[in-house]
PDB file of C-alpha atoms in Angstrom:
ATOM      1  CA  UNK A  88     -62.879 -28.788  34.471  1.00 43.00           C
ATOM      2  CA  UNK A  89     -65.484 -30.778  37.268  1.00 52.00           C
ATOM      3  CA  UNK A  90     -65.358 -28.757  40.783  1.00 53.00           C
ATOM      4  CA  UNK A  91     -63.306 -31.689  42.176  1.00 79.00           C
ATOM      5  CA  UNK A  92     -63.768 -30.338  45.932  1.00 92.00           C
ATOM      6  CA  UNK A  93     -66.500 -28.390  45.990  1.00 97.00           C
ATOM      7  CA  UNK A  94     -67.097 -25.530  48.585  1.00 98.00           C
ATOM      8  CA  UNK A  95     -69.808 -26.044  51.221  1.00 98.00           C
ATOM      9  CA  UNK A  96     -71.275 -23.508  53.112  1.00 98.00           C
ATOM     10  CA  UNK A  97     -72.224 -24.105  56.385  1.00 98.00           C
ATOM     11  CA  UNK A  98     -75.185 -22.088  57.737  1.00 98.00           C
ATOM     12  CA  UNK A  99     -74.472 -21.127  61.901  1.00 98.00           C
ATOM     13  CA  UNK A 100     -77.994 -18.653  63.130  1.00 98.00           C
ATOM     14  CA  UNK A 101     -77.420 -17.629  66.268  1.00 98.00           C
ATOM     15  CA  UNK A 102     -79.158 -16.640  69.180  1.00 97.00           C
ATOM     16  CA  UNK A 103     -78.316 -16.850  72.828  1.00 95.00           C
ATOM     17  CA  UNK A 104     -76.408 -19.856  71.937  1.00 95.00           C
ATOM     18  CA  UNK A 105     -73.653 -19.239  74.289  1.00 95.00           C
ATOM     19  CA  UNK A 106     -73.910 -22.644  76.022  1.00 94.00           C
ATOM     20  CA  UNK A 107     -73.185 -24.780  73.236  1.00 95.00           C
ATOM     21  CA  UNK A 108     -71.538 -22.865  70.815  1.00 96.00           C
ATOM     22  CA  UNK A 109     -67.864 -24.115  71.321  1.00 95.00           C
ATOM     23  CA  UNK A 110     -68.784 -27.799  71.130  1.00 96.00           C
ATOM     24  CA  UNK A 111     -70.650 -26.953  67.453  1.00 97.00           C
ATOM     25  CA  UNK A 112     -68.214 -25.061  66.082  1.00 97.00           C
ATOM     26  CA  UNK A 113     -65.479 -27.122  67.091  1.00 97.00           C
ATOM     27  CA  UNK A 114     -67.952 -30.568  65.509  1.00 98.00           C
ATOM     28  CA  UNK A 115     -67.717 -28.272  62.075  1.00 98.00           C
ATOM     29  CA  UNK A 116     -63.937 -27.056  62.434  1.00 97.00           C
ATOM     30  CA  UNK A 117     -63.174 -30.992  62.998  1.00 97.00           C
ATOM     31  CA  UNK A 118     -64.810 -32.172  59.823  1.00 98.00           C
ATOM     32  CA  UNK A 119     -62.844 -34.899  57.525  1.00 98.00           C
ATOM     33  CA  UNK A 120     -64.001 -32.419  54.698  1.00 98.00           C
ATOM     34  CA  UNK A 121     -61.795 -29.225  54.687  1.00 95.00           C
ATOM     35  CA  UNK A 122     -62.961 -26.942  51.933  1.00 98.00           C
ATOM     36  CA  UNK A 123     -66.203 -25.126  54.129  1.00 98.00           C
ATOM     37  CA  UNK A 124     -67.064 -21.717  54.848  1.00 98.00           C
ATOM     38  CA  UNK A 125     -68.951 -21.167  58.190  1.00 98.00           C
ATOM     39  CA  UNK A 126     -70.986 -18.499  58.022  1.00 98.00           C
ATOM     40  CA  UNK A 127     -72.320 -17.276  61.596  1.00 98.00           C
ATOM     41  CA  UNK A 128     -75.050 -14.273  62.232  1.00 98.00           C
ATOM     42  CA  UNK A 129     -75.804 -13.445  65.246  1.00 98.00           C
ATOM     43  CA  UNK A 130     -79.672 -12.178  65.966  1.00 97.00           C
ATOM     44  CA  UNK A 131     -79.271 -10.026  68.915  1.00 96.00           C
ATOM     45  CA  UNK A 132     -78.532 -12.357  71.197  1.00 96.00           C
ATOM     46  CA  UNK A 133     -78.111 -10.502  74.409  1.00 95.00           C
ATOM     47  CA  UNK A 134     -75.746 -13.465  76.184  1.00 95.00           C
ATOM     48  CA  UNK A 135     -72.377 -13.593  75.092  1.00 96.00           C
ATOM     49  CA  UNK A 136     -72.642 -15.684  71.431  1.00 97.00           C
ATOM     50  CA  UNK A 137     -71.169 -12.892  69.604  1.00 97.00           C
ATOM     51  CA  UNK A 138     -67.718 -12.213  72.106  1.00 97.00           C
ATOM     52  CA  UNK A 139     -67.512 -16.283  71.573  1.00 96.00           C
ATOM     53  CA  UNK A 140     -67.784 -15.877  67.840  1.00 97.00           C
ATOM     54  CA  UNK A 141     -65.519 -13.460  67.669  1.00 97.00           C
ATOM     55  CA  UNK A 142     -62.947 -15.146  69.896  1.00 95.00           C
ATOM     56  CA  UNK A 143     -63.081 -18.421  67.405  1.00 95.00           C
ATOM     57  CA  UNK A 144     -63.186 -16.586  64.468  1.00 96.00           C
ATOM     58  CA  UNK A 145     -59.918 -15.420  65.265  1.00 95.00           C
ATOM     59  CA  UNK A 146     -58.364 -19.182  64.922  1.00 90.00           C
ATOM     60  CA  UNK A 147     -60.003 -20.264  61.941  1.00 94.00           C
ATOM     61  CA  UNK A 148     -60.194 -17.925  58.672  1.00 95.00           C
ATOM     62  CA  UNK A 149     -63.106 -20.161  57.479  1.00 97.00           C
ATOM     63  CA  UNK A 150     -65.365 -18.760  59.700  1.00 97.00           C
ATOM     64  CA  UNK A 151     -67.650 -15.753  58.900  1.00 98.00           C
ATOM     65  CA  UNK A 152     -69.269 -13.401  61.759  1.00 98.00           C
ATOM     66  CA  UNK A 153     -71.884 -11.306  61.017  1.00 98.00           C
ATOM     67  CA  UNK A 154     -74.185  -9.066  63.835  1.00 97.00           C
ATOM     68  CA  UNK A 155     -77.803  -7.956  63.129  1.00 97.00           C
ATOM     69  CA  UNK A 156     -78.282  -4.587  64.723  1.00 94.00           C
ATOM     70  CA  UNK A 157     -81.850  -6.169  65.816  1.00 95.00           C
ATOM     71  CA  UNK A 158     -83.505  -9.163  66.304  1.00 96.00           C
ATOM     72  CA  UNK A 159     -85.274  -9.500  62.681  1.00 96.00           C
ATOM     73  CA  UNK A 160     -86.993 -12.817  63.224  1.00 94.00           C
ATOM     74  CA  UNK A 161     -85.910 -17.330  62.700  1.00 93.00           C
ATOM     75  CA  UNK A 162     -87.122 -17.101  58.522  1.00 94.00           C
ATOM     76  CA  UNK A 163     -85.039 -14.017  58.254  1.00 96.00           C
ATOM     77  CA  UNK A 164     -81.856 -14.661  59.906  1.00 97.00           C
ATOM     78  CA  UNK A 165     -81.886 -18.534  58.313  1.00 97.00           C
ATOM     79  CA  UNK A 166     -82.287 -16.823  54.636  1.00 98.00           C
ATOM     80  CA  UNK A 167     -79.647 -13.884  55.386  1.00 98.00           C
ATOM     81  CA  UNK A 168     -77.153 -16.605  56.055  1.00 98.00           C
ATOM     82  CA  UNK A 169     -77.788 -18.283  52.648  1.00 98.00           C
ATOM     83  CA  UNK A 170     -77.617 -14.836  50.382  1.00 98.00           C
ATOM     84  CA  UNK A 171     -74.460 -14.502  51.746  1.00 98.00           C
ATOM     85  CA  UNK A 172     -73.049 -18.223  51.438  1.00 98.00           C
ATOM     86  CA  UNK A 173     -70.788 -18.883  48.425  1.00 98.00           C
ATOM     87  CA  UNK A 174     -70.617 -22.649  48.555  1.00 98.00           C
ATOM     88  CA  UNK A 175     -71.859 -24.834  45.937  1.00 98.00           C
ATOM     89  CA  UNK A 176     -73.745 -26.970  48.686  1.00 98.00           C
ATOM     90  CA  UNK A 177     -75.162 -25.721  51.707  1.00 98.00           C
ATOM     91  CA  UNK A 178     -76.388 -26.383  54.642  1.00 98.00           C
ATOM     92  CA  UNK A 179     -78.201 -24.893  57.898  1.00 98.00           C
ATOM     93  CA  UNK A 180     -76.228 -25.459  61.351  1.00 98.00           C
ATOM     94  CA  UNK A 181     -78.297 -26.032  64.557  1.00 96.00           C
ATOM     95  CA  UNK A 182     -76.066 -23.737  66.875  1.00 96.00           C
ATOM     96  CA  UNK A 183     -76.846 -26.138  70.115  1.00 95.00           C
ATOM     97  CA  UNK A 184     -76.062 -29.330  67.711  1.00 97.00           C
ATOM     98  CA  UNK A 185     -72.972 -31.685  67.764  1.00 97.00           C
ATOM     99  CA  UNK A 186     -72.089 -33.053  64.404  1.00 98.00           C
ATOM    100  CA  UNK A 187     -69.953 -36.154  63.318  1.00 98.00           C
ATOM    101  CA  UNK A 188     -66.777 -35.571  61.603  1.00 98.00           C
ATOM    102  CA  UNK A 189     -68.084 -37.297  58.622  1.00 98.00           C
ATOM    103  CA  UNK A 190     -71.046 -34.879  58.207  1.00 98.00           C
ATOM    104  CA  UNK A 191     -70.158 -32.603  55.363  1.00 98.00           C
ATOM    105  CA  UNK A 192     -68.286 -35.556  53.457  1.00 98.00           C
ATOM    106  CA  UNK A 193     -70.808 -38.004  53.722  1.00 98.00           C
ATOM    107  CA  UNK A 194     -73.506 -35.755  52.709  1.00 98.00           C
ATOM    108  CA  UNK A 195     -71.554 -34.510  49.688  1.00 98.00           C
ATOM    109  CA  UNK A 196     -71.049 -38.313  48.612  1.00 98.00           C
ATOM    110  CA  UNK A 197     -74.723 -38.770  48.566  1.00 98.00           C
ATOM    111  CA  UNK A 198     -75.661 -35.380  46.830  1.00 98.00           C
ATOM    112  CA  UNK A 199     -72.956 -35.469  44.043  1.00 97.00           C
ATOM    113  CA  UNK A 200     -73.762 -39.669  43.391  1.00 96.00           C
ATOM    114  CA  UNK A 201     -76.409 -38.472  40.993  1.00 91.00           C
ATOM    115  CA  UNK A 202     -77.838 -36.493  38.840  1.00 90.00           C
ATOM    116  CA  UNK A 203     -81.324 -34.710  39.976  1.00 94.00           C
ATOM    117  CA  UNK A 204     -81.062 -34.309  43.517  1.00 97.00           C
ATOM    118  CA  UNK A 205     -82.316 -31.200  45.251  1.00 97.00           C
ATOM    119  CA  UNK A 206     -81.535 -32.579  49.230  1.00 98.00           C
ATOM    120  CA  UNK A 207     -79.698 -34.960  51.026  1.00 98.00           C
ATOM    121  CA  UNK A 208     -79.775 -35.321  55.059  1.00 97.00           C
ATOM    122  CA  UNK A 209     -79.394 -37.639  57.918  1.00 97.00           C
ATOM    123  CA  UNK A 210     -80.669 -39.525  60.502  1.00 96.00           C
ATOM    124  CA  UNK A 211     -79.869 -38.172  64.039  1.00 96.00           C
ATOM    125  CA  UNK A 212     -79.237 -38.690  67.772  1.00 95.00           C
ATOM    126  CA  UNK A 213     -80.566 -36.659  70.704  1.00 95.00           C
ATOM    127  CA  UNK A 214     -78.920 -34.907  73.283  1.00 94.00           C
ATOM    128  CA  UNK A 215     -80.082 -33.400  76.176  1.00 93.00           C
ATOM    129  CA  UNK A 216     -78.634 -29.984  77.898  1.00 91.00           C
ATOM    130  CA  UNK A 217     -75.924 -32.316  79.399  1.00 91.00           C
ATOM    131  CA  UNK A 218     -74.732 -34.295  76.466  1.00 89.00           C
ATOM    132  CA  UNK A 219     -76.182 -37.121  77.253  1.00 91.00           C
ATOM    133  CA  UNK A 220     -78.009 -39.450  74.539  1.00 91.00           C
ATOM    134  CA  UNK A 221     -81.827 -39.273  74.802  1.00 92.00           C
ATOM    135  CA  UNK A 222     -81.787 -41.285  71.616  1.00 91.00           C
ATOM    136  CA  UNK A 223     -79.192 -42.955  69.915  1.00 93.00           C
ATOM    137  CA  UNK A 224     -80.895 -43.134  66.611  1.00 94.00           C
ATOM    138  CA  UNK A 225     -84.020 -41.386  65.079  1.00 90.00           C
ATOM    139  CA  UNK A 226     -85.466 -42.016  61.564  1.00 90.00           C
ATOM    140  CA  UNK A 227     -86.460 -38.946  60.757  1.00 90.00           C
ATOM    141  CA  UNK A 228     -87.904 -37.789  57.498  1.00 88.00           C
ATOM    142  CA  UNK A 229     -88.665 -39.191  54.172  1.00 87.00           C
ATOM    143  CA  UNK A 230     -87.445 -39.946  51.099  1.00 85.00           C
ATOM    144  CA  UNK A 231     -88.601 -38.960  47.887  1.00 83.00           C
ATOM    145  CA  UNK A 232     -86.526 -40.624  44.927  1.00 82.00           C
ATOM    146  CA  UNK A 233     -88.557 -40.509  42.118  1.00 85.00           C
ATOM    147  CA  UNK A 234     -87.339 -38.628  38.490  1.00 82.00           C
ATOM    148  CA  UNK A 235     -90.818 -37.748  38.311  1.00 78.00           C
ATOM    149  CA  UNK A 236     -91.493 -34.159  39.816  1.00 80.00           C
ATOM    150  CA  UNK A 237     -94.876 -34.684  39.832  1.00 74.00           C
ATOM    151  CA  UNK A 238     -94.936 -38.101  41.636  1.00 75.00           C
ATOM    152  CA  UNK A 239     -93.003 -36.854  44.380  1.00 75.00           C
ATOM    153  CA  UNK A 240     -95.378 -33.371  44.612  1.00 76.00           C
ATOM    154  CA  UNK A 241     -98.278 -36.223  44.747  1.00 74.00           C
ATOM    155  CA  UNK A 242     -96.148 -38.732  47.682  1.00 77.00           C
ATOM    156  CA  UNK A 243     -95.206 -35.942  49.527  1.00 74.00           C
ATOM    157  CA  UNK A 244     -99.002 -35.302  51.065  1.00 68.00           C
ATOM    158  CA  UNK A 245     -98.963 -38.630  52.243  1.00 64.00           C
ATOM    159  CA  UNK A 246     -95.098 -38.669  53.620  1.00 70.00           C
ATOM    160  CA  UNK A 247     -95.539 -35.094  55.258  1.00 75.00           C
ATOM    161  CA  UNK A 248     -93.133 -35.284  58.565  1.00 77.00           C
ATOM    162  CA  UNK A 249     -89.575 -34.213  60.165  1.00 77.00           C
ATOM    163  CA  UNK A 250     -89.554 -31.095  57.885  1.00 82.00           C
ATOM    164  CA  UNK A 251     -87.592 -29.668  60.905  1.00 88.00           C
ATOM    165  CA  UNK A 252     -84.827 -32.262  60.257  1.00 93.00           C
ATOM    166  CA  UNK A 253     -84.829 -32.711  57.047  1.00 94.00           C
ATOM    167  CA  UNK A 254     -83.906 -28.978  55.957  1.00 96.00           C
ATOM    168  CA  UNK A 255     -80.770 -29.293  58.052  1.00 97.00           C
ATOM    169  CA  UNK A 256     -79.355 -31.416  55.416  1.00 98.00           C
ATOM    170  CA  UNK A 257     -77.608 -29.890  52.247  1.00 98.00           C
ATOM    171  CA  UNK A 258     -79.049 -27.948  49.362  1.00 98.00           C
ATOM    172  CA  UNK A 259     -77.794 -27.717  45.904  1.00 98.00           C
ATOM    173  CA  UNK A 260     -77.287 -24.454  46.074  1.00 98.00           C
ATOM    174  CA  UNK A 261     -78.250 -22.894  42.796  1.00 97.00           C
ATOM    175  CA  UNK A 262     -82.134 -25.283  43.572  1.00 97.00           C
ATOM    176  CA  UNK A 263     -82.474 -23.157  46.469  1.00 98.00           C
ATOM    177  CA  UNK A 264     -82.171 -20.292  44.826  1.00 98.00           C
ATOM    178  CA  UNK A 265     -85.292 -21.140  43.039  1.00 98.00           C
ATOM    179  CA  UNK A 266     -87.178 -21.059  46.255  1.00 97.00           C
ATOM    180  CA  UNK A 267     -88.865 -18.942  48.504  1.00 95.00           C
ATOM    181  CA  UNK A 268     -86.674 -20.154  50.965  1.00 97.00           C
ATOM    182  CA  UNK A 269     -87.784 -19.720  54.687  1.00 95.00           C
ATOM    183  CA  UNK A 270     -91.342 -17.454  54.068  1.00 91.00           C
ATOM    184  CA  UNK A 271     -93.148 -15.371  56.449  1.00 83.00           C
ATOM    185  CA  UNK A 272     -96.191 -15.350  55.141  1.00 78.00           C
ATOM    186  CA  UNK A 273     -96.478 -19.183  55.784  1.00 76.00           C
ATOM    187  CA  UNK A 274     -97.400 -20.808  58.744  1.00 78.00           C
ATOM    188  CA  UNK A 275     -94.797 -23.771  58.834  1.00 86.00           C
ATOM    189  CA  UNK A 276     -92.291 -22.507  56.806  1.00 91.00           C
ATOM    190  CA  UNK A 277     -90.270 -25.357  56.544  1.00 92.00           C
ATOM    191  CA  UNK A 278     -92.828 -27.291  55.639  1.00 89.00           C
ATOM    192  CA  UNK A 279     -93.333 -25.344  52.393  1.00 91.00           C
ATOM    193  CA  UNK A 280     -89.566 -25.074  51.650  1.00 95.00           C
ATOM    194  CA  UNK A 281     -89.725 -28.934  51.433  1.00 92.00           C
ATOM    195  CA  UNK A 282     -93.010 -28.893  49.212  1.00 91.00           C
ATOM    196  CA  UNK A 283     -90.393 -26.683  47.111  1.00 93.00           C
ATOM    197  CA  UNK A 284     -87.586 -28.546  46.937  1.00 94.00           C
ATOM    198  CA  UNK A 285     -89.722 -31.962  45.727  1.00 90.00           C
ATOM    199  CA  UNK A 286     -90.819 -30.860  42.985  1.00 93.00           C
ATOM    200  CA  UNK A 287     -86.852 -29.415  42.175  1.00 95.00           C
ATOM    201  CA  UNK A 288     -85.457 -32.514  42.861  1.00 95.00           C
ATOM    202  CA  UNK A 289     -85.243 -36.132  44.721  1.00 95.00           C
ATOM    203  CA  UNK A 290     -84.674 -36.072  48.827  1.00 95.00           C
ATOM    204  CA  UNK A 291     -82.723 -38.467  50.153  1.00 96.00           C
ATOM    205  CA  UNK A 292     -81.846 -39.849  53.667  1.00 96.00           C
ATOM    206  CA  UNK A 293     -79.030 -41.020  54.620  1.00 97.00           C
ATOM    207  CA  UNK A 294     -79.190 -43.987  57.258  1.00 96.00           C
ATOM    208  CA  UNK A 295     -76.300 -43.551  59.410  1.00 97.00           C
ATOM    209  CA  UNK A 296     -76.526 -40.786  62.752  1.00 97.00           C
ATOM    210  CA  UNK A 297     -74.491 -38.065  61.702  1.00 98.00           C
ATOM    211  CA  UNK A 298     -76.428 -35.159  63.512  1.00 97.00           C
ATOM    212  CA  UNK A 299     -76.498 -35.107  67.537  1.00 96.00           C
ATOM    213  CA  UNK A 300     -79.403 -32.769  67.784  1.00 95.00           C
ATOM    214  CA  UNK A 301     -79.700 -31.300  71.489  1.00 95.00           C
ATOM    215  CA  UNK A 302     -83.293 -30.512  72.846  1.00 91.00           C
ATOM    216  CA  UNK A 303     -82.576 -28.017  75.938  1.00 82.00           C
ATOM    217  CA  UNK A 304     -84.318 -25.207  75.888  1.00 66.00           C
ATOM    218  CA  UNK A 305     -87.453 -25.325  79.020  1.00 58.00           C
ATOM    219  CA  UNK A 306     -89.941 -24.434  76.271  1.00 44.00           C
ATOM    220  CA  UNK A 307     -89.149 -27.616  73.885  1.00 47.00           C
ATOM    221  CA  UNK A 308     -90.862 -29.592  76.870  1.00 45.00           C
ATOM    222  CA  UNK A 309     -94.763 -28.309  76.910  1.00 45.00           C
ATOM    223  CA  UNK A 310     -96.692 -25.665  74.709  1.00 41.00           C
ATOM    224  CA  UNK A 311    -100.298 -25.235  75.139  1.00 48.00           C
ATOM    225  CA  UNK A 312    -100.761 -25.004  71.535  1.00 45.00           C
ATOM    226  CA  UNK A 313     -99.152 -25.254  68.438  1.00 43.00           C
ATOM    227  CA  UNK A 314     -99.440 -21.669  67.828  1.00 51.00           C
ATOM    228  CA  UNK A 315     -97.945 -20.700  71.205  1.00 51.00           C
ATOM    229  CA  UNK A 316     -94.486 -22.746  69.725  1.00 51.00           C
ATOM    230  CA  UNK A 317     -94.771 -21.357  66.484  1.00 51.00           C
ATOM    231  CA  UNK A 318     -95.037 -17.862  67.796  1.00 51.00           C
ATOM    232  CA  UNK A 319     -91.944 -18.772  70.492  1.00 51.00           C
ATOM    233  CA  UNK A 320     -89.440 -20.675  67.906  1.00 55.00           C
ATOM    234  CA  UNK A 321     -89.928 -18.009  64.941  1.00 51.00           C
ATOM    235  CA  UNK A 322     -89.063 -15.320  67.226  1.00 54.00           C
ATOM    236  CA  UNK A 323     -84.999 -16.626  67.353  1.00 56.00           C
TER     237      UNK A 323
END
């Protein structure tokens, strides 16, 4: 018999999230679409995220905690959370993001509407550190919709941009399996999950804002150099 209601995972790294980590949790425990697991680690924050995880754990038995004794890196944390997902579909969780109650449902429609697709996200919003709308709608991403795996592997050179985005949609689980997942020895590593995931299957956007993604931290504003935010974000 077809998985009528599917579980979905949803993904929650943390680190000194403290902030915004009611407002995100409480987005994902008010979804239209019931049958989730949350699944929270936190990376040695040294703030309060974990006491707060722990408190809201308590009043929803969806929700998963899980402490790292140290900080063992972004790639790491993000690819712990998945090995221990159980969820059919899954999905990474900005910790600082606000997400519409139609997130997980919405997403599922698009994912489960045919046969040979690997991704599905959205377009977003911004946010600042106060909740207020930088910008109500961004297109981010790209699509890739072809059958053909090797027409998309060929597009994608040319379409390159919003990787960041576009792997916080949701995975077919048992495709991302068959990646690398989030890998070290990469410079952009979520650039190279995407390269990945086209040639498993199609990537598709969805058009409507169903991601309020908050830029707050002082460091989002000015790098010298690429490298200088690479080094900085990884280190989560």
């Amino acid at each position: 018999m077809a998985d009528i209601k599917p579980k979905i995972s949803l993904g929650l790294p943390v680190y000194n999230e403290s902030e915004f980590l009611y407002e995100t949790i409480l987005s994902l425990e008010k979804q239209t679409y019931e049958n989730i697991e949350i699944i929270a680690i936190d990376n040695g924050s040294d703030d309060d995220s974990y006491e707060k995880l722990e408190k809201y754990s308590q009043g929803d038995k969806r929700i998963k905690i899980f402490k790292n004794d140290e900080n063992i890196g972004l790639s790491n944390n993000f690819n712990l959370i998945f090995k221990k997902s159980t969820g059919k579909y899954f999905v990474w969780i900005g910790a600082h993001d606000r997400y519409n109650r139609n997130f997980v449902e919405e997403l599922l429609k698009t994912i489960t509407s045919s046969k040979n697709i690997s991704l599905v996200f959205s377009n977003v919003s911004n946010i600042d550190k106060n909740s207020q709308t930088i910008n109500h709608k961004k297109n981010t991403g790209f699509q890739l919709l072809n059958n053909n795996s090797l027409l998309r592997l060929l597009k994608l050179p040319w379409m390159i941009r919003g990787s960041g985005d576009i792997v916080m949609g949701m995975f077919d689980s048992e495709i991302l399996k068959k990646t690398t997942l989030f890998s070290d020895s990469v410079l952009w590593a979520d650039v190279f999950l995407i390269y990945q995931i086209s040639k498993l299957g199609k990537i598709i956007r969805v058009d409507e804002v169903l991601r309020d993604r908050r830029y707050f931290r002082d460091e989002e504003e000015h790098f010298e150099t690429w490298e200088s935010k690479y080094k900085k974000l990884t280190s989560r």
